[in-house]
Amino acid sequence: MNCQEEIQKLQKENRILQKKLERSDIDRIKLEETNRKKESLLKKVIDELQTSQAQLEQRTSELERTLINLQVMQDKMTVLGGLVADVAHEINNPVGFIMGNITPAIEYIHDLLYLIDLYRQFYPHPSPVIQKQITHMDLDYVREDLPKLITSMKEGTTRISQLSYSLRTFARADTESKVPFNLHEGIDSTLFILKHRLKANQYRPEIQVIQEYGDIPIIECFPGQLNQVFMNILANAIDALEESNQGLNFADIENKGNKIMIKTKLDEQNNLVVIRIKDNALGMSESVKSKIFEHSFTTKPVGKGTGLGLAIAHQIIVQKHGGTLDVESVAGEGSEFAIAIPLT
């Protein structure tokens, strides 16, 4: 009996062991399946990480090239700014000589013309040789045109002088620290340099620039860099207006009116100077607006733009001056760039 019980006990234990073994096999299979899934997931994660790393290395390489290009461009702008300022200064010297001599030249001309009038009054019948020369040179026309010619020369030298001053203001070489600057002078100098693009031509009337300047103080800034920002935004506004004119005739454009509005004001509450530059061109889509300050992004055809202008402008305002540069745009109505620069 004891033997029989022992056998039954062993059989029972064997069945228990058998069940445990079956459960163990099931657990092992589940574990292997789980491990295979984890291994597959881990491999996928590794592949994704390797892909991300490759993309990151490519992006890093692109950023390094962009930074190098920006540094080269900045160095070129610095050299160019100094060169332009020097050339403007050199132009100003001979122009100053001419302007200084025009006034006495006008007086001498008036004196000579008065002397000729006296001769004609007291010697109304000159010799045939003199009369022939008077006829040949058309003395009456010379008397009428010469003062106009001198006045035109004076206006030309005045414009050269203004251009020289604008170039020197625009191309101010920035120092390591901020310096006092009149923002209105910077905007005006930029507009003067862009005047050839604003004036009327055979395809369209003049682009009207409306300036509503507020009472803003002199601010501490990097003038040359801010002038570069004004140049980029205003040049882009002109480009946008010219693009909006495509397909329209002169009369249609005149009726629509190409306008750029520049407003400045002091935001005393936030201690900011705010400059707004708005055009009435075609505006931009949301997708374009979201990328407008990205490096190398441009909507212009190949060879027409690098896509760095507004990116650099954004960097100058945000990083160099601790301000903000934002854009608002409505399709079909135009775009407005808002620059805010802290006073301190």
mmCIF file of N, CA and C in Angstrom, residues 291-340:
data_model
loop_
_atom_site.group_PDB
_atom_site.id
_atom_site.type_symbol
_atom_site.label_atom_id
_atom_site.label_comp_id
_atom_site.label_asym_id
_atom_site.label_seq_id
_atom_site.Cartn_x
_atom_site.Cartn_y
_atom_site.Cartn_z
ATOM 1 N N LYS A 291 7.993 81.600 -42.765
ATOM 2 C CA LYS A 291 9.391 81.286 -43.098
ATOM 3 C C LYS A 291 10.201 82.519 -43.473
ATOM 4 N N ILE A 292 9.579 83.691 -43.426
ATOM 5 C CA ILE A 292 10.181 84.884 -44.009
ATOM 6 C C ILE A 292 11.526 85.259 -43.387
ATOM 7 N N PHE A 293 11.747 84.893 -42.111
ATOM 8 C CA PHE A 293 12.998 85.254 -41.446
ATOM 9 C C PHE A 293 13.985 84.087 -41.387
ATOM 10 N N GLU A 294 13.691 82.995 -42.090
ATOM 11 C CA GLU A 294 14.597 81.851 -42.093
ATOM 12 C C GLU A 294 15.750 82.095 -43.062
ATOM 13 N N HIS A 295 16.933 81.571 -42.685
ATOM 14 C CA HIS A 295 18.099 81.700 -43.554
ATOM 15 C C HIS A 295 17.856 80.975 -44.869
ATOM 16 N N SER A 296 18.258 81.597 -45.950
ATOM 17 C CA SER A 296 18.206 81.035 -47.305
ATOM 18 C C SER A 296 16.795 80.889 -47.862
ATOM 19 N N PHE A 297 15.770 81.365 -47.128
ATOM 20 C CA PHE A 297 14.414 81.320 -47.692
ATOM 21 C C PHE A 297 14.170 82.567 -48.527
ATOM 22 N N THR A 298 13.708 82.365 -49.743
ATOM 23 C CA THR A 298 13.413 83.490 -50.611
ATOM 24 C C THR A 298 12.284 83.120 -51.559
ATOM 25 N N THR A 299 11.484 84.102 -51.922
ATOM 26 C CA THR A 299 10.409 83.890 -52.900
ATOM 27 C C THR A 299 10.833 84.406 -54.268
ATOM 28 N N LYS A 300 12.060 84.915 -54.362
ATOM 29 C CA LYS A 300 12.522 85.501 -55.618
ATOM 30 C C LYS A 300 13.127 84.427 -56.518
ATOM 31 N N PRO A 301 13.135 84.658 -57.838
ATOM 32 C CA PRO A 301 13.716 83.690 -58.766
ATOM 33 C C PRO A 301 15.205 83.496 -58.504
ATOM 34 N N VAL A 302 15.746 82.393 -59.036
ATOM 35 C CA VAL A 302 17.167 82.104 -58.873
ATOM 36 C C VAL A 302 17.987 83.258 -59.450
ATOM 37 N N GLY A 303 18.971 83.691 -58.678
ATOM 38 C CA GLY A 303 19.828 84.788 -59.116
ATOM 39 C C GLY A 303 19.331 86.159 -58.716
ATOM 40 N N LYS A 304 18.087 86.237 -58.171
ATOM 41 C CA LYS A 304 17.511 87.524 -57.784
ATOM 42 C C LYS A 304 17.628 87.805 -56.293
ATOM 43 N N GLY A 305 17.929 86.778 -55.501
ATOM 44 C CA GLY A 305 18.025 86.995 -54.057
ATOM 45 C C GLY A 305 18.635 85.795 -53.375
ATOM 46 N N THR A 306 19.321 86.045 -52.236
ATOM 47 C CA THR A 306 19.990 84.970 -51.495
ATOM 48 C C THR A 306 19.134 84.428 -50.360
ATOM 49 N N GLY A 307 18.092 85.175 -49.981
ATOM 50 C CA GLY A 307 17.287 84.740 -48.847
ATOM 51 C C GLY A 307 17.925 85.070 -47.512
ATOM 52 N N LEU A 308 18.971 85.899 -47.522
ATOM 53 C CA LEU A 308 19.663 86.234 -46.274
ATOM 54 C C LEU A 308 19.276 87.604 -45.733
ATOM 55 N N GLY A 309 18.680 88.463 -46.587
ATOM 56 C CA GLY A 309 18.413 89.844 -46.182
ATOM 57 C C GLY A 309 17.582 89.962 -44.931
ATOM 58 N N LEU A 310 16.379 89.381 -44.916
ATOM 59 C CA LEU A 310 15.496 89.489 -43.760
ATOM 60 C C LEU A 310 15.981 88.647 -42.599
ATOM 61 N N ALA A 311 16.682 87.546 -42.883
ATOM 62 C CA ALA A 311 17.248 86.730 -41.803
ATOM 63 C C ALA A 311 18.301 87.536 -41.049
ATOM 64 N N ILE A 312 19.144 88.231 -41.798
ATOM 65 C CA ILE A 312 20.162 89.078 -41.172
ATOM 66 C C ILE A 312 19.504 90.237 -40.426
ATOM 67 N N ALA A 313 18.476 90.820 -41.035
ATOM 68 C CA ALA A 313 17.754 91.920 -40.383
ATOM 69 C C ALA A 313 17.179 91.453 -39.049
ATOM 70 N N HIS A 314 16.589 90.271 -39.036
ATOM 71 C CA HIS A 314 16.009 89.717 -37.803
ATOM 72 C C HIS A 314 17.098 89.506 -36.755
ATOM 73 N N GLN A 315 18.241 88.998 -37.203
ATOM 74 C CA GLN A 315 19.360 88.771 -36.277
ATOM 75 C C GLN A 315 19.868 90.088 -35.694
ATOM 76 N N ILE A 316 19.957 91.114 -36.531
ATOM 77 C CA ILE A 316 20.449 92.420 -36.067
ATOM 78 C C ILE A 316 19.521 93.004 -35.012
ATOM 79 N N ILE A 317 18.208 92.952 -35.261
ATOM 80 C CA ILE A 317 17.251 93.543 -34.332
ATOM 81 C C ILE A 317 17.157 92.734 -33.046
ATOM 82 N N VAL A 318 17.042 91.419 -33.166
ATOM 83 C CA VAL A 318 16.798 90.562 -31.995
ATOM 84 C C VAL A 318 18.067 90.344 -31.186
ATOM 85 N N GLN A 319 19.146 89.906 -31.854
ATOM 86 C CA GLN A 319 20.359 89.526 -31.123
ATOM 87 C C GLN A 319 21.237 90.724 -30.787
ATOM 88 N N LYS A 320 21.378 91.644 -31.733
ATOM 89 C CA LYS A 320 22.290 92.772 -31.522
ATOM 90 C C LYS A 320 21.660 93.885 -30.697
ATOM 91 N N HIS A 321 20.322 94.064 -30.813
ATOM 92 C CA HIS A 321 19.679 95.196 -30.147
ATOM 93 C C HIS A 321 18.632 94.780 -29.110
ATOM 94 N N GLY A 322 18.417 93.468 -28.955
ATOM 95 C CA GLY A 322 17.460 92.997 -27.949
ATOM 96 C C GLY A 322 16.040 93.416 -28.227
ATOM 97 N N GLY A 323 15.723 93.648 -29.511
ATOM 98 C CA GLY A 323 14.381 94.090 -29.882
ATOM 99 C C GLY A 323 13.579 92.991 -30.558
ATOM 100 N N THR A 324 12.573 93.391 -31.300
ATOM 101 C CA THR A 324 11.738 92.432 -32.026
ATOM 102 C C THR A 324 11.526 92.927 -33.451
ATOM 103 N N LEU A 325 11.388 91.974 -34.369
ATOM 104 C CA LEU A 325 11.055 92.271 -35.755
ATOM 105 C C LEU A 325 9.937 91.315 -36.165
ATOM 106 N N ASP A 326 8.753 91.874 -36.382
ATOM 107 C CA ASP A 326 7.580 91.066 -36.724
ATOM 108 C C ASP A 326 6.988 91.540 -38.045
ATOM 109 N N VAL A 327 6.188 90.672 -38.642
ATOM 110 C CA VAL A 327 5.529 91.030 -39.896
ATOM 111 C C VAL A 327 4.059 90.635 -39.827
ATOM 112 N N GLU A 328 3.219 91.532 -40.312
ATOM 113 C CA GLU A 328 1.795 91.246 -40.480
ATOM 114 C C GLU A 328 1.473 91.420 -41.958
ATOM 115 N N SER A 329 0.696 90.491 -42.496
ATOM 116 C CA SER A 329 0.400 90.567 -43.926
ATOM 117 C C SER A 329 -0.984 90.018 -44.208
ATOM 118 N N VAL A 330 -1.675 90.697 -45.097
ATOM 119 C CA VAL A 330 -2.985 90.248 -45.567
ATOM 120 C C VAL A 330 -2.906 90.103 -47.079
ATOM 121 N N ALA A 331 -3.244 88.926 -47.578
ATOM 122 C CA ALA A 331 -3.172 88.685 -49.017
ATOM 123 C C ALA A 331 -4.019 89.695 -49.777
ATOM 124 N N GLY A 332 -3.396 90.350 -50.742
ATOM 125 C CA GLY A 332 -4.097 91.337 -51.548
ATOM 126 C C GLY A 332 -4.075 92.732 -50.984
ATOM 127 N N GLU A 333 -3.557 92.906 -49.764
ATOM 128 C CA GLU A 333 -3.565 94.232 -49.131
ATOM 129 C C GLU A 333 -2.176 94.746 -48.791
ATOM 130 N N GLY A 334 -1.185 93.876 -48.719
ATOM 131 C CA GLY A 334 0.162 94.325 -48.429
ATOM 132 C C GLY A 334 0.732 93.743 -47.151
ATOM 133 N N SER A 335 1.920 94.200 -46.810
ATOM 134 C CA SER A 335 2.631 93.703 -45.628
ATOM 135 C C SER A 335 3.135 94.868 -44.786
ATOM 136 N N GLU A 336 3.264 94.632 -43.486
ATOM 137 C CA GLU A 336 3.789 95.646 -42.573
ATOM 138 C C GLU A 336 4.820 95.005 -41.658
ATOM 139 N N PHE A 337 6.027 95.557 -41.663
ATOM 140 C CA PHE A 337 7.094 95.117 -40.775
ATOM 141 C C PHE A 337 7.150 96.074 -39.584
ATOM 142 N N ALA A 338 7.193 95.496 -38.399
ATOM 143 C CA ALA A 338 7.241 96.293 -37.171
ATOM 144 C C ALA A 338 8.559 96.018 -36.444
ATOM 145 N N ILE A 339 9.344 97.081 -36.260
ATOM 146 C CA ILE A 339 10.615 96.992 -35.540
ATOM 147 C C ILE A 339 10.453 97.680 -34.202
ATOM 148 N N ALA A 340 10.817 96.981 -33.136
ATOM 149 C CA ALA A 340 10.758 97.568 -31.791
ATOM 150 C C ALA A 340 12.145 97.458 -31.171
#
